[in-house]
Amino acid sequence: MATKVMHFNQKKHVSHVSHHSSHTTKHVVKEHSSRKSSSKSVNQVQHTHTTEAMAEPAYTVPAFRQRSADEIEEYQRVSSHVGKGLASIQKELHRMRVVTKTQVENIAIKREVQEMMHKKMTSTDTDKAPDFMVALRPHTVWEKTPVKLFCTVDGHPRPIVKWYKGGKPVDPLSAPGKYKIESKYGVHSLIISRCMVSDTAEYSAVATNSHGSTTSKASVIVKRPAGGAYGSCQLFGQVPHLTVIHHSKLEITMLDRFGVSFGTEGGSISLVCTMVVVPDLPNVPPLAQWYRDDKLLKAGKLAEIKVGGGAATLTLPHLAKDDEGLYTLRMWTKDGTTEHSAYLFVKDAAPSVAGAPGAPISVKAFDINSDYVLVAWKPPNTTNEAAITGYFVDKRESGSATWSQCNDAPVQICKYPVHGLNVGHAYHFRVRAVNSAGISRPSRESDKVTALDPAERERLQVTVIKLDGKHEVVIKDDDLEGVPSAPGQVVATRNTKSSVFVQWDPPKHPNHLMGYYIDASLVGSKTWAPCNHKPYKNTRFLVHGLTPGETYVFRVQAVNVYGLSDESQESTPIAVEPALKRGVEYATPSAPHGITMLSCDGASMIIAWNSPKHRGGSKINAYYVDKRDADSLAWKEVNSAPTKTRTYTVDGLTEGTFYEFKVQAGNLAGVGVPSAPSTPLKCEAWTSAVPGPAYDLAFREVRGDSLVILWKAPVYTGASAVTGYIVEMAKKGHHYHPLNEEAIGHCYLQVTGLEAGAEYTFKVKAVNAEGVGKASQTSEPVFAKALPGTQEIQCGVDEDTGDIFLSFEACEISETSNFAWSKNYKEISDCTRVSIETKGKHSKLTFVNPDVSDLGAFSVHVTDTDGVSASHTVTEDALNTMLELSYNIRHPIVPLKHQLNYEVLEKGHVRFWLQCLKMSPAVNYRFIVNDKEVTSSDSHKISHDVNTGVIQMTVDHFSKASEATYTVQIHDGRAKNQSSLVLVGDVFKAALKEAEFQRSEHIRKQGPHFAEYLSYHVDDDCTVLLVCKVANVKKETVFHWFKDEEEIVPETPPNVMSGSVALPISLFSRKDQGHYKAKLSDDRGKDTSVFDISGQVFDDIINAIAHIAGSSASELVLQCTPEGIRLQCYMKYYTEEIRTAWLHKDSKISSSEKMRIAGTAEMAWMQIREPSEKEKGHYSIQIMDATKSHTRTFDLSGQAYTDAYEEYLRLKAAAFAEKNRGRVVGGLPDVVTIMEQKTLSLTCTVWGDPSPEVTWFKNENEVVSTEHAKITLEANKFASLTITAVTSEDSGKYSINVRNKYGGEFVEITVSVYKQGESPPEPKMGGRGATPAPLASKTPAKTPTPAQSPIPHPPTPSLKSPTPSLRSPAKSPTPTPKSPTPPRRVKSPSPARSLKSPTPPRK
């Protein structure tokens, strides 16, 4: 018979309650009911935390064990019996519940009333000012963790306590859910649910009553982990010790990391991670925190933690199945935190008795009292063992090694109340499982618990069951439901070469589910092995340690305190091999990102996220969402069944609570890594009239100056429909500014005018009739830079099919990339208007029956790349053009590159031809002339060439009868075409004339002929050559030149065998104009070439000469003459036909008496006669050819003019003196031969102005007039020396000296006298020479040798002009007196052409 068990506290003071008033009783009942409800909620949360399962799965399948047939039958019999027993127990418990509920509540009420009355009777009525019995204490906490400030106040009347932050009152309504103020039994508390850095301040509690006030103060410091990683937040009490030098100053790089590990119960294992720490300070080791299933581990006998020597080590010296789970090493670094996780599997140790079950796990003590403790545990997994029939619970006192069994008979459920404890003693507990084969190894002992009666402990609403008539078990009312139902469908998918991803549907009746056991079996073996040895709470599990290549099936069982459920159905067999050849890191998707809230109604949230950057080995077909309270580290599944969309509605939330979310993506290869936790999102109903945020911002077609941004419409639209969007942009380091003044109605925008290489971020705001809504989440940064090798979409028409297509070739691609085509940025899927074909890096979109509905912007982006995308806008004009081309291709014609045309060949034959772009060997064609078909014959040769596409017909004799319309008709497969040529009228006459000309040319070339007719060429020396080329000549061929029908005989006869003949014309000028002809002839025939040098031809030749002459022209050279100053320009050749212009101070000079312009073959010159100051300045000459002007200059001013003018005056004076000096005009011979006794008369004419003086000399001695030698001068003009009766003594050298004030000259005569009868002597050769005589000399000097007067080229520049040279006088047989003044040396009259005229030197 079941009995009622009363809590130890409820057995005391059951009297002394009769004097309580009714209203007090009501108050206590109401307060008790409130606390009971609260207590139930708290204990439910506690129960949930105690049953949390692992965060990650995996295990190597051990050697398989198999149940025997007897064991299976026994198991089924026991299961049936237990089921019937549980049904009767449930009915009895329901009846007992109704009976005992009222009694339990009454006892609690009486106890509360008794305590309150006792306090009232013992309290004093003495007035007292407020006083803090327990003052506030300071706290240092991490961001996002809660903190509780509490104090105890005494005073009468009861003080009122107010809370202040930094001197300002704390108002809980200002931040709902953040602050909670409580006051109970004199204990006042302020609870800050989620601390932020801004909560760092000095807090004070001010207690006030009618007798005064008092204050207690304490500081709260909120610290943020480096990097602000939300994932590193810890619960209060798990915050690491804050040192002066924080570990976040260190830079830590993990090297060798521990992987998935496997251990055995009772053994030991070490998880080691090596690292590099900078700086490596011996006194500041890095902070390493180890977690198992998100629960912080502390160093102790079950976990040894060591950090140092470049490694962090966790050693588990006494492995138990409780140690199985996901282990995480978290290190505090300079950049935040770095962590690594891997799974540890612990399998059962060998049983002490064959077939015995595994040890129970997770032994814990609950409801600790002074007389009993409630012990709970989790059942082990059973695969091939016999069913568990019950459990034995053992205890030992702390400090003792002796275990004692608590229950005589096995208990069948996973809870047992242990009685008979000693008050104040500490105990440990363990559990052993029992089946038909024996007893298992003991579980790991529980933590130490002390048997004490806790003050004011709230009793749970319980039902008590008597076991074996001796002990009682306490069970929550909600636990009376039995084992869970079997899990649903199990699906296994490939992951790596040694692991498989398993997921299943949860049971329909969870009945306080603790978790799941997963079993595996080789196909065909019927032997099952456990994959995990600790209940796993999630519905997806990664099974590790499988044999590659083998095929497995999987099943799942659910677990609660009553044991294991029935097995699920087996999964479909699956072979263990990698999902992709490159391994799991390329098979599963990367982490989603950008989690944001789209709407909230106070009880649920709609969240969204961005797809992973890399989707893995196949299309993403599942997303899994986990959530947690922002103040907790424990994650809970949101959706056991996968969702395919990137938005999800999370139900069952508590209004005012902050939640964090993370998302995992899955594909056929498995589930990828989870995203980073979202920022805390508050569950608060949205009531705003404006829209919520747009979401899923993405970028396409990123180039150096533009990009396209896309987004999705907000889920929450506000009070009215969304009418448009405003896009805001911010360059890095700048503020956001709107890109569009007017809201746009579509969900994309092309942004232009970007700065190449700059970084930008964007936001999007939705607009409705009420206003502008909340901004979207800030986009990821994007750089205005095109990917290397980026190409654009090409639009064209297929030449074979006529299909209109858009083609795109990606610059990069991965193994898992896909091409996603869109129209107006809406993805094209299953559209009958287009077809898409992808091969390698190339994708092609082909239109099916395109029309105006296909106009728009088509874009494509390549998944699993760094943003490869492009777009192309199909316009109406472009579409019409392509439709026309498509029609032509689908209704083919033979394409012609050239229409029918004709050409005249060299023999006068005429070729009619056309050219096709392409032609097959099976082409057919025909020529039609005036509607009559012409076939190939000797006179009409018709042919074609497939390679070139040419079809031709050659007419040998083209005559007047050939005037007609010519047509070619072509058939090539389905294609056909024709082309016509109308050859009549003037067009035909021109063709006939050309044919006849070519025919005559052919005849002409049968004999000697001109290969190239006469033309001209100007050599570098300005010689004009008339040239021609001859062909088909022989030695007998004769060549003649003619000008104006008069034959020209060149100095060098023409050589026709050289193939080229030339006639040089030197010093070309106007006189060389005329009609030139060349004749070529031999016995085979003749040929003539004519060339007319006149008109434009003459001008062209002159221009060619002018070009050469101008290029060779020297700078202007100064030359002084007696007439004035001359400027000369030397060149290769000059003729007056060359166009020249002389300029003075940029003004053109015309030839005149003052400025005379002329030239020679070597130079062009300009002479300034009788120069004056006006002629000073800058002079230049321009030599002009057909295209260019050549300019040469000289500056005649300053010293240059002064020196030139002085030289001009000197030369002018010298010329005047030369003109007027005394001289012998004529009459004297050079040699005179005379016989003795004859009379010799030497007579000459003299001249000079003034009249000169005349002196005669003989042998350099002056002759004095005598009777024998008489000297006469008549009219100052005729001078004579008459010698009568000459003798031999009169022989000698005679000379005459004629002079005046300007000078004079000597003339010598040789006189030979021979005797009578002798032969006259031979006269000595010698020319009469005249030597200018000095002015002051009257005695003849020795006659000097006259200086020669060569004209050197080029001359030496000089301002002085030489005195002209004089002829040498003939030598006289008589000596003549030596001239006292030697003659002036003769100098060159012209300077060198190659030298520039320097500034004349001062004399």
JSON list of C-alpha atoms in Angstrom, two decimals, residues 220 395 992 1043 1052 1109 1164:
[
{"chain": "A", "resi": 220, "resn": "VAL", "atom": "CA", "xyz": [30.11, 47.31, -11.03]},
{"chain": "A", "resi": 395, "resn": "LYS", "atom": "CA", "xyz": [26.70, 4.92, -1.48]},
{"chain": "A", "resi": 992, "resn": "LEU", "atom": "CA", "xyz": [35.34, 46.69, -124.86]},
{"chain": "A", "resi": 1043, "resn": "LYS", "atom": "CA", "xyz": [63.58, 66.29, -128.08]},
{"chain": "A", "resi": 1052, "resn": "THR", "atom": "CA", "xyz": [77.15, 57.60, -123.05]},
{"chain": "A", "resi": 1109, "resn": "ALA", "atom": "CA", "xyz": [68.47, 72.47, -103.04]},
{"chain": "A", "resi": 1164, "resn": "ALA", "atom": "CA", "xyz": [71.44, 82.60, -104.77]}
]
